[in-house]
Each structure stands twice: as structure tokens, then as C-alpha cells.
Amino acid sequence: MKPVWLVLLGLLSFLLSALFMAPVDRLHAWLVADQSQVRALGLSGTVSSGSTALIQARNKPVLKEISWELQKLHLLLGRASFDVSGGADGMLLDGSVSAVPSGAVSLKDFRLSSPLGALAASAGFAFVPAIGAIGADIQHLKLRDQWPVSANGVVTAHKLSWKLGRDPILLGDYSARLENQTGGIRADISTLSGPLEVTGDAHVNHDRSWELNLKMKPRPDAEAMVGNLVRNMGQPDAQGWYHLKRRGGQATANQAAGIEALTQ
């Protein structure tokens, strides 16, 4: 090997080592502007191995007490990958997070458990009319421009209860199995246990639209309050099912074409 290549290789190794060992709090202060929508507070450690006390988005708390380890070999594949774990206030997570120069972010072998309210607050929803616990076991999830474009895994809701009445109404346990399909992601939704039988699906499409198609009916042993809640949806069909259909979020034709091309 020529001496010049040895020098360049040594310089590259030095620069990478310096980056990996850089104090993450100083690097964050240098790279992230004060008015940035996403900020980390209470940083400690280095780029390779560290932790943060709080991650904020739009000045609202999203995640607490998160630690990470850089998977250095993945840099050879052109992506930055971190093993992350931690959480607080009942929210726990563990898995791998990767990012590539194009801006796409992927989760792999990612597990999450959280109270519904805490998870909704992290996503920017100040109020949801239900309580319960959410679990997720995600083999793969890819996001581009903060929109999911591919996914495989299972999301569950346990002890879900409607809380707009005087007393919470227990609805039960549910699952949504995620899988890729032409044009987006499909979630097959079903009841695991409880007084309300639910079946149907949801779709998140590459054109940034979404659809929800559910049918539900109280089981014979359900309390009267469950039946009263479902009857607010309208009239049942001949088999006693109440139907819930929602859709929204249609993107412009240019956005749809661009997202479709990027996911190929």
C-alpha cells in the first residue's frame, strides 16, 4: 500500500475515533439550534455510548431516560444504527434504530410498552377518550418524512376502557397485526378478550392517506353500558354488527408520486 493511502487511512481512523468519543452534550449544543423542534436534555456520554434524561419535540416531552450504543460496523453500510433502551413513567422501549443520509429512519426488533395516555402525549395528542396499556413488538418499521412506508409486527392494547362517561367502560384487549401490502401498510385488527367483539382493518398508504374499517358488536355477556356505547354509532346490520369507517389525510398527486418512487 502506498504511503499516501496509509496516511489517509490513518487520518480517517483518527477522525472517526474523535467523532465516536466526542462528548455528546457538546456536539448537540454545536449542531442543534436553540429553536430546533427536537432537542435532547441532560445528555451524558459520547456518540458511541451515552444517555439523555429527556427528548423534547416542540417543547413537549417525548421520551425520558434513554441510553444508546452505536453499532459501528453498520457505518460501512452507509447507515447510523443505535441500540436504544430505557424509558420512564411506565413507558419502556428496547430495540435498534437506524438512519440513512436520505433521511429514512428504521426500527428493527423494537419493543415498546406504555400507558395509552403517555404514548398519546408523546405523539402530540393532549387528550384521548380512553385508558389502557399499549404494547408493540415490531420486527421492522420504516419511516420517511415521519410517515410509515413499511412495517411488520404486532401492536396490542390491554384493558382498554372508554372514559368519557361517569365511570370508565371496560372494552377489553385487542391486537393489530401489521404487514406490508401494495401501496402501503395493512393492520388486521381483532379482539383478544373482553365484552366487545371487534374485527376489521386499517390501511396507511404511501400517498399519506389512511383508512379505518371496523365492525363491532357487544358479546352476549357484555354489560349494558357497552351496548349503549356501541349504539351511539347508528344502526346495526342484519347480523348485529355496527360499522365504523373513517378515512383521511389524502396527499397531493405530486407527494404521492414522490413517496411511491422512494419506497421502491
CSV table of C-alpha atoms in Angstrom, one decimal:
chain,number,residue,atom,x,y,z
A,1,MET,CA,0.0,0.0,0.0
A,2,LYS,CA,1.4,3.4,-1.0
A,3,PRO,CA,2.4,5.7,1.9
A,4,VAL,CA,-0.2,8.4,0.9
A,5,TRP,CA,-3.0,5.8,1.4
A,6,LEU,CA,-1.6,4.8,4.7
A,7,VAL,CA,-1.7,8.5,5.8
A,8,LEU,CA,-5.2,9.0,4.5
A,9,LEU,CA,-6.4,5.8,6.3
A,10,GLY,CA,-4.7,6.8,9.5
A,11,LEU,CA,-6.3,10.3,9.2
A,12,LEU,CA,-9.8,8.8,8.6
A,13,SER,CA,-9.4,6.4,11.6
A,14,PHE,CA,-8.4,9.4,13.8
A,15,LEU,CA,-11.4,11.5,12.7
A,16,LEU,CA,-13.8,8.6,13.2
A,17,SER,CA,-12.3,7.9,16.6
A,18,ALA,CA,-12.6,11.5,17.6
A,19,LEU,CA,-16.2,11.6,16.5
A,20,PHE,CA,-17.1,8.4,18.3
A,21,MET,CA,-15.5,9.6,21.5
A,22,ALA,CA,-16.8,13.2,21.3
A,23,PRO,CA,-18.8,14.4,24.3
A,24,VAL,CA,-22.4,14.2,23.1
A,25,ASP,CA,-23.6,17.2,25.1
A,26,ARG,CA,-21.0,19.5,23.4
A,27,LEU,CA,-21.8,18.0,20.0
A,28,HIS,CA,-25.5,18.5,20.5
A,29,ALA,CA,-25.0,22.1,21.5
A,30,TRP,CA,-22.9,22.8,18.4
A,31,LEU,CA,-25.2,21.0,15.9
A,32,VAL,CA,-28.7,21.7,17.3
A,33,ALA,CA,-30.1,25.2,17.2
A,34,ASP,CA,-31.9,26.7,20.2
A,35,GLN,CA,-35.1,26.9,18.2
A,36,SER,CA,-34.9,23.4,16.9
A,37,GLN,CA,-38.2,21.4,17.2
A,38,VAL,CA,-36.4,18.4,18.6
A,39,ARG,CA,-34.0,18.7,21.5
A,40,ALA,CA,-32.3,16.4,24.0
A,41,LEU,CA,-31.7,17.5,27.6
A,42,GLY,CA,-29.5,16.0,30.3
A,43,LEU,CA,-27.1,14.4,27.8
A,44,SER,CA,-24.1,12.4,29.0
A,45,GLY,CA,-21.5,10.1,27.5
A,46,THR,CA,-20.3,10.0,23.9
A,47,VAL,CA,-21.7,9.5,20.4
A,48,SER,CA,-20.8,5.8,20.7
A,49,SER,CA,-22.3,5.2,24.1
A,50,GLY,CA,-24.4,7.7,26.1
A,51,SER,CA,-27.8,8.7,27.5
A,52,THR,CA,-30.3,11.5,27.7
A,53,ALA,CA,-32.6,12.4,30.5
A,54,LEU,CA,-35.3,13.9,28.2
A,55,ILE,CA,-36.1,14.2,24.5
A,56,GLN,CA,-38.5,17.1,23.6
A,57,ALA,CA,-40.4,17.8,20.4
A,58,ARG,CA,-41.9,21.2,20.1
A,59,ASN,CA,-41.1,21.9,23.7
A,60,LYS,CA,-43.1,18.9,24.9
A,61,PRO,CA,-41.6,15.8,26.5
A,62,VAL,CA,-41.5,12.7,24.2
A,63,LEU,CA,-39.1,10.2,25.8
A,64,LYS,CA,-37.2,10.1,29.2
A,65,GLU,CA,-34.1,8.3,30.4
A,66,ILE,CA,-32.9,6.8,27.1
A,67,SER,CA,-29.5,5.2,26.6
A,68,TRP,CA,-27.8,4.1,23.3
A,69,GLU,CA,-24.9,2.2,21.9
A,70,LEU,CA,-23.6,2.8,18.4
A,71,GLN,CA,-23.3,-0.2,16.1
A,72,LYS,CA,-20.0,0.9,14.4
A,73,LEU,CA,-19.9,-1.8,11.7
A,74,HIS,CA,-23.2,-0.6,10.3
A,75,LEU,CA,-21.5,2.6,9.2
A,76,LEU,CA,-19.8,0.6,6.5
A,77,LEU,CA,-23.3,0.0,5.0
A,78,GLY,CA,-23.9,3.7,4.9
A,79,ARG,CA,-26.3,4.0,7.9
A,80,ALA,CA,-26.0,5.1,11.5
A,81,SER,CA,-27.5,2.4,13.8
A,82,PHE,CA,-28.0,2.5,17.5
A,83,ASP,CA,-29.2,0.0,20.1
A,84,VAL,CA,-31.6,2.0,22.3
A,85,SER,CA,-33.3,1.2,25.6
A,86,GLY,CA,-34.8,2.9,28.6
A,87,GLY,CA,-37.9,4.9,29.5
A,88,ALA,CA,-39.8,6.3,32.5
A,89,ASP,CA,-43.3,7.0,33.8
A,90,GLY,CA,-44.4,3.5,32.7
A,91,MET,CA,-43.1,3.7,29.2
A,92,LEU,CA,-40.3,1.2,28.3
A,93,LEU,CA,-38.6,0.6,25.0
A,94,ASP,CA,-35.8,-1.5,23.6
A,95,GLY,CA,-34.5,-2.1,20.1
A,96,SER,CA,-32.5,-0.9,17.1
A,97,VAL,CA,-32.9,2.5,15.4
A,98,SER,CA,-31.2,3.3,12.1
A,99,ALA,CA,-31.0,6.3,9.9
A,100,VAL,CA,-29.6,6.8,6.4
A,101,PRO,CA,-28.4,10.0,4.6
A,102,SER,CA,-31.7,10.2,2.7
A,103,GLY,CA,-33.5,10.8,6.0
A,104,ALA,CA,-35.3,7.5,6.3
A,105,VAL,CA,-35.5,6.0,9.8
A,106,SER,CA,-36.0,2.3,10.5
A,107,LEU,CA,-36.8,0.4,13.7
A,108,LYS,CA,-35.8,-3.3,13.9
A,109,ASP,CA,-36.6,-5.8,16.6
A,110,PHE,CA,-38.2,-3.0,18.6
A,111,ARG,CA,-40.3,-3.5,21.7
A,112,LEU,CA,-42.4,-0.9,23.4
A,113,SER,CA,-44.8,-0.9,26.4
A,114,SER,CA,-46.6,2.2,27.6
A,115,PRO,CA,-49.8,3.6,29.2
A,116,LEU,CA,-52.0,4.8,26.4
A,117,GLY,CA,-52.1,8.3,27.8
A,118,ALA,CA,-48.3,8.6,28.0
A,119,LEU,CA,-47.9,7.3,24.4
A,120,ALA,CA,-50.6,9.7,23.1
A,121,ALA,CA,-48.9,12.6,24.8
A,122,SER,CA,-45.6,11.7,23.3
A,123,ALA,CA,-47.2,11.7,19.9
A,124,GLY,CA,-48.6,15.2,20.5
A,125,PHE,CA,-52.2,14.3,21.5
A,126,ALA,CA,-53.1,16.2,24.7
A,127,PHE,CA,-56.3,14.1,25.3
A,128,VAL,CA,-57.6,10.7,24.2
A,129,PRO,CA,-61.0,9.4,25.5
A,130,ALA,CA,-59.6,6.1,26.6
A,131,ILE,CA,-57.2,4.5,29.0
A,132,GLY,CA,-55.2,1.2,28.9
A,133,ALA,CA,-51.8,-0.2,28.1
A,134,ILE,CA,-50.2,-0.4,24.7
A,135,GLY,CA,-47.6,-2.9,23.7
A,136,ALA,CA,-45.7,-3.3,20.4
A,137,ASP,CA,-43.4,-5.9,19.1
A,138,ILE,CA,-42.1,-4.6,15.8
A,139,GLN,CA,-39.8,-6.7,13.6
A,140,HIS,CA,-39.4,-3.8,11.1
A,141,LEU,CA,-40.8,-0.3,10.7
A,142,LYS,CA,-39.6,2.2,8.1
A,143,LEU,CA,-40.5,5.9,8.2
A,144,ARG,CA,-39.8,8.5,5.6
A,145,ASP,CA,-40.5,12.2,6.3
A,146,GLN,CA,-42.2,11.0,9.6
A,147,TRP,CA,-44.6,8.7,7.6
A,148,PRO,CA,-44.6,4.9,7.9
A,149,VAL,CA,-43.9,3.3,4.5
A,150,SER,CA,-43.3,-0.4,5.5
A,151,ALA,CA,-43.9,-2.4,8.7
A,152,ASN,CA,-44.1,-5.9,10.2
A,153,GLY,CA,-45.1,-6.6,13.7
A,154,VAL,CA,-47.9,-6.7,16.3
A,155,VAL,CA,-49.4,-3.9,18.4
A,156,THR,CA,-51.7,-4.7,21.3
A,157,ALA,CA,-54.0,-2.8,23.6
A,158,HIS,CA,-54.8,-4.3,27.0
A,159,LYS,CA,-57.5,-3.3,29.5
A,160,LEU,CA,-58.8,-0.7,27.1
A,161,SER,CA,-61.5,1.4,28.7
A,162,TRP,CA,-63.7,4.3,27.4
A,163,LYS,CA,-63.5,7.1,29.9
A,164,LEU,CA,-65.9,9.9,28.7
A,165,GLY,CA,-68.7,8.7,30.9
A,166,ARG,CA,-69.1,8.9,34.7
A,167,ASP,CA,-67.3,5.6,35.1
A,168,PRO,CA,-64.8,4.0,32.6
A,169,ILE,CA,-66.4,1.3,30.4
A,170,LEU,CA,-64.1,-1.7,30.0
A,171,LEU,CA,-63.8,-2.7,26.4
A,172,GLY,CA,-61.2,-5.4,26.6
A,173,ASP,CA,-57.9,-6.4,24.9
A,174,TYR,CA,-57.1,-6.0,21.2
A,175,SER,CA,-54.4,-6.7,18.6
A,176,ALA,CA,-53.4,-5.2,15.3
A,177,ARG,CA,-51.1,-7.3,13.1
A,178,LEU,CA,-49.0,-5.1,10.7
A,179,GLU,CA,-47.9,-6.3,7.3
A,180,ASN,CA,-46.8,-4.7,4.0
A,181,GLN,CA,-49.2,-4.6,1.1
A,182,THR,CA,-49.2,-3.0,-2.4
A,183,GLY,CA,-49.4,0.7,-1.8
A,184,GLY,CA,-48.8,0.8,2.0
A,185,ILE,CA,-49.3,-1.0,5.3
A,186,ARG,CA,-52.2,-3.1,6.4
A,187,ALA,CA,-53.2,-3.7,10.0
A,188,ASP,CA,-55.6,-6.6,10.8
A,189,ILE,CA,-57.5,-5.7,14.0
A,190,SER,CA,-59.2,-8.2,16.2
A,191,THR,CA,-60.4,-8.8,19.8
A,192,LEU,CA,-58.2,-10.9,22.1
A,193,SER,CA,-60.7,-10.8,25.0
A,194,GLY,CA,-63.4,-8.7,26.5
A,195,PRO,CA,-67.1,-7.7,26.2
A,196,LEU,CA,-66.8,-6.1,22.7
A,197,GLU,CA,-66.1,-8.2,19.6
A,198,VAL,CA,-64.2,-6.1,17.0
A,199,THR,CA,-62.8,-7.1,13.6
A,200,GLY,CA,-61.6,-5.2,10.7
A,201,ASP,CA,-58.5,-3.5,9.2
A,202,ALA,CA,-56.7,-0.2,8.9
A,203,HIS,CA,-54.5,1.0,6.0
A,204,VAL,CA,-51.7,3.5,5.9
A,205,ASN,CA,-51.0,4.3,2.3
A,206,HIS,CA,-47.9,5.6,0.5
A,207,ASP,CA,-49.8,8.7,-0.7
A,208,ARG,CA,-50.2,9.7,3.0
A,209,SER,CA,-53.8,8.8,3.2
A,210,TRP,CA,-55.3,6.4,5.8
A,211,GLU,CA,-58.4,4.2,6.1
A,212,LEU,CA,-60.1,2.5,9.0
A,213,ASN,CA,-62.8,-0.2,8.5
A,214,LEU,CA,-64.2,-1.8,11.7
A,215,LYS,CA,-67.3,-3.7,12.7
A,216,MET,CA,-68.2,-4.5,16.3
A,217,LYS,CA,-70.9,-5.8,18.5
A,218,PRO,CA,-71.3,-6.5,22.2
A,219,ARG,CA,-70.9,-10.1,23.2
A,220,PRO,CA,-74.0,-11.7,24.9
A,221,ASP,CA,-72.5,-11.3,28.4
A,222,ALA,CA,-71.5,-7.6,27.9
A,223,GLU,CA,-72.7,-5.1,30.4
A,224,ALA,CA,-75.5,-2.7,29.3
A,225,MET,CA,-73.1,0.3,29.2
A,226,VAL,CA,-71.1,-1.4,26.4
A,227,GLY,CA,-74.2,-1.9,24.3
A,228,ASN,CA,-75.2,1.8,24.9
A,229,LEU,CA,-71.8,3.0,23.8
A,230,VAL,CA,-71.9,1.0,20.6
A,231,ARG,CA,-75.4,2.0,19.7
A,232,ASN,CA,-74.3,5.6,19.5
A,233,MET,CA,-72.6,4.6,16.2
A,234,GLY,CA,-76.0,4.2,14.5
A,235,GLN,CA,-78.0,1.2,13.3
A,236,PRO,CA,-76.6,-2.4,13.1
A,237,ASP,CA,-76.6,-4.6,10.0
A,238,ALA,CA,-78.7,-7.8,9.8
A,239,GLN,CA,-76.1,-9.7,11.7
A,240,GLY,CA,-76.0,-7.2,14.6
A,241,TRP,CA,-72.7,-5.6,13.6
A,242,TYR,CA,-72.1,-1.8,14.0
A,243,HIS,CA,-69.8,-0.4,11.3
A,244,LEU,CA,-67.1,2.3,11.8
A,245,LYS,CA,-65.5,3.7,8.6
A,246,ARG,CA,-63.1,6.6,8.6
A,247,ARG,CA,-60.5,7.9,6.1
A,248,GLY,CA,-58.4,11.0,5.7
A,249,GLY,CA,-55.0,12.5,5.0
A,250,GLN,CA,-55.0,12.3,1.3
A,251,ALA,CA,-51.8,13.8,-0.1
A,252,THR,CA,-51.4,15.7,-3.3
A,253,ALA,CA,-50.7,13.8,-6.5
A,254,ASN,CA,-47.1,15.1,-6.6
A,255,GLN,CA,-46.5,14.0,-3.0
A,256,ALA,CA,-48.0,10.6,-3.7
A,257,ALA,CA,-45.8,10.0,-6.8
A,258,GLY,CA,-42.7,11.1,-4.9
A,259,ILE,CA,-43.3,8.8,-1.9
A,260,GLU,CA,-44.2,5.9,-4.1
A,261,ALA,CA,-40.9,6.3,-6.0
A,262,LEU,CA,-38.9,6.5,-2.8
A,263,THR,CA,-40.3,3.3,-1.5
A,264,GLN,CA,-39.4,1.1,-4.4
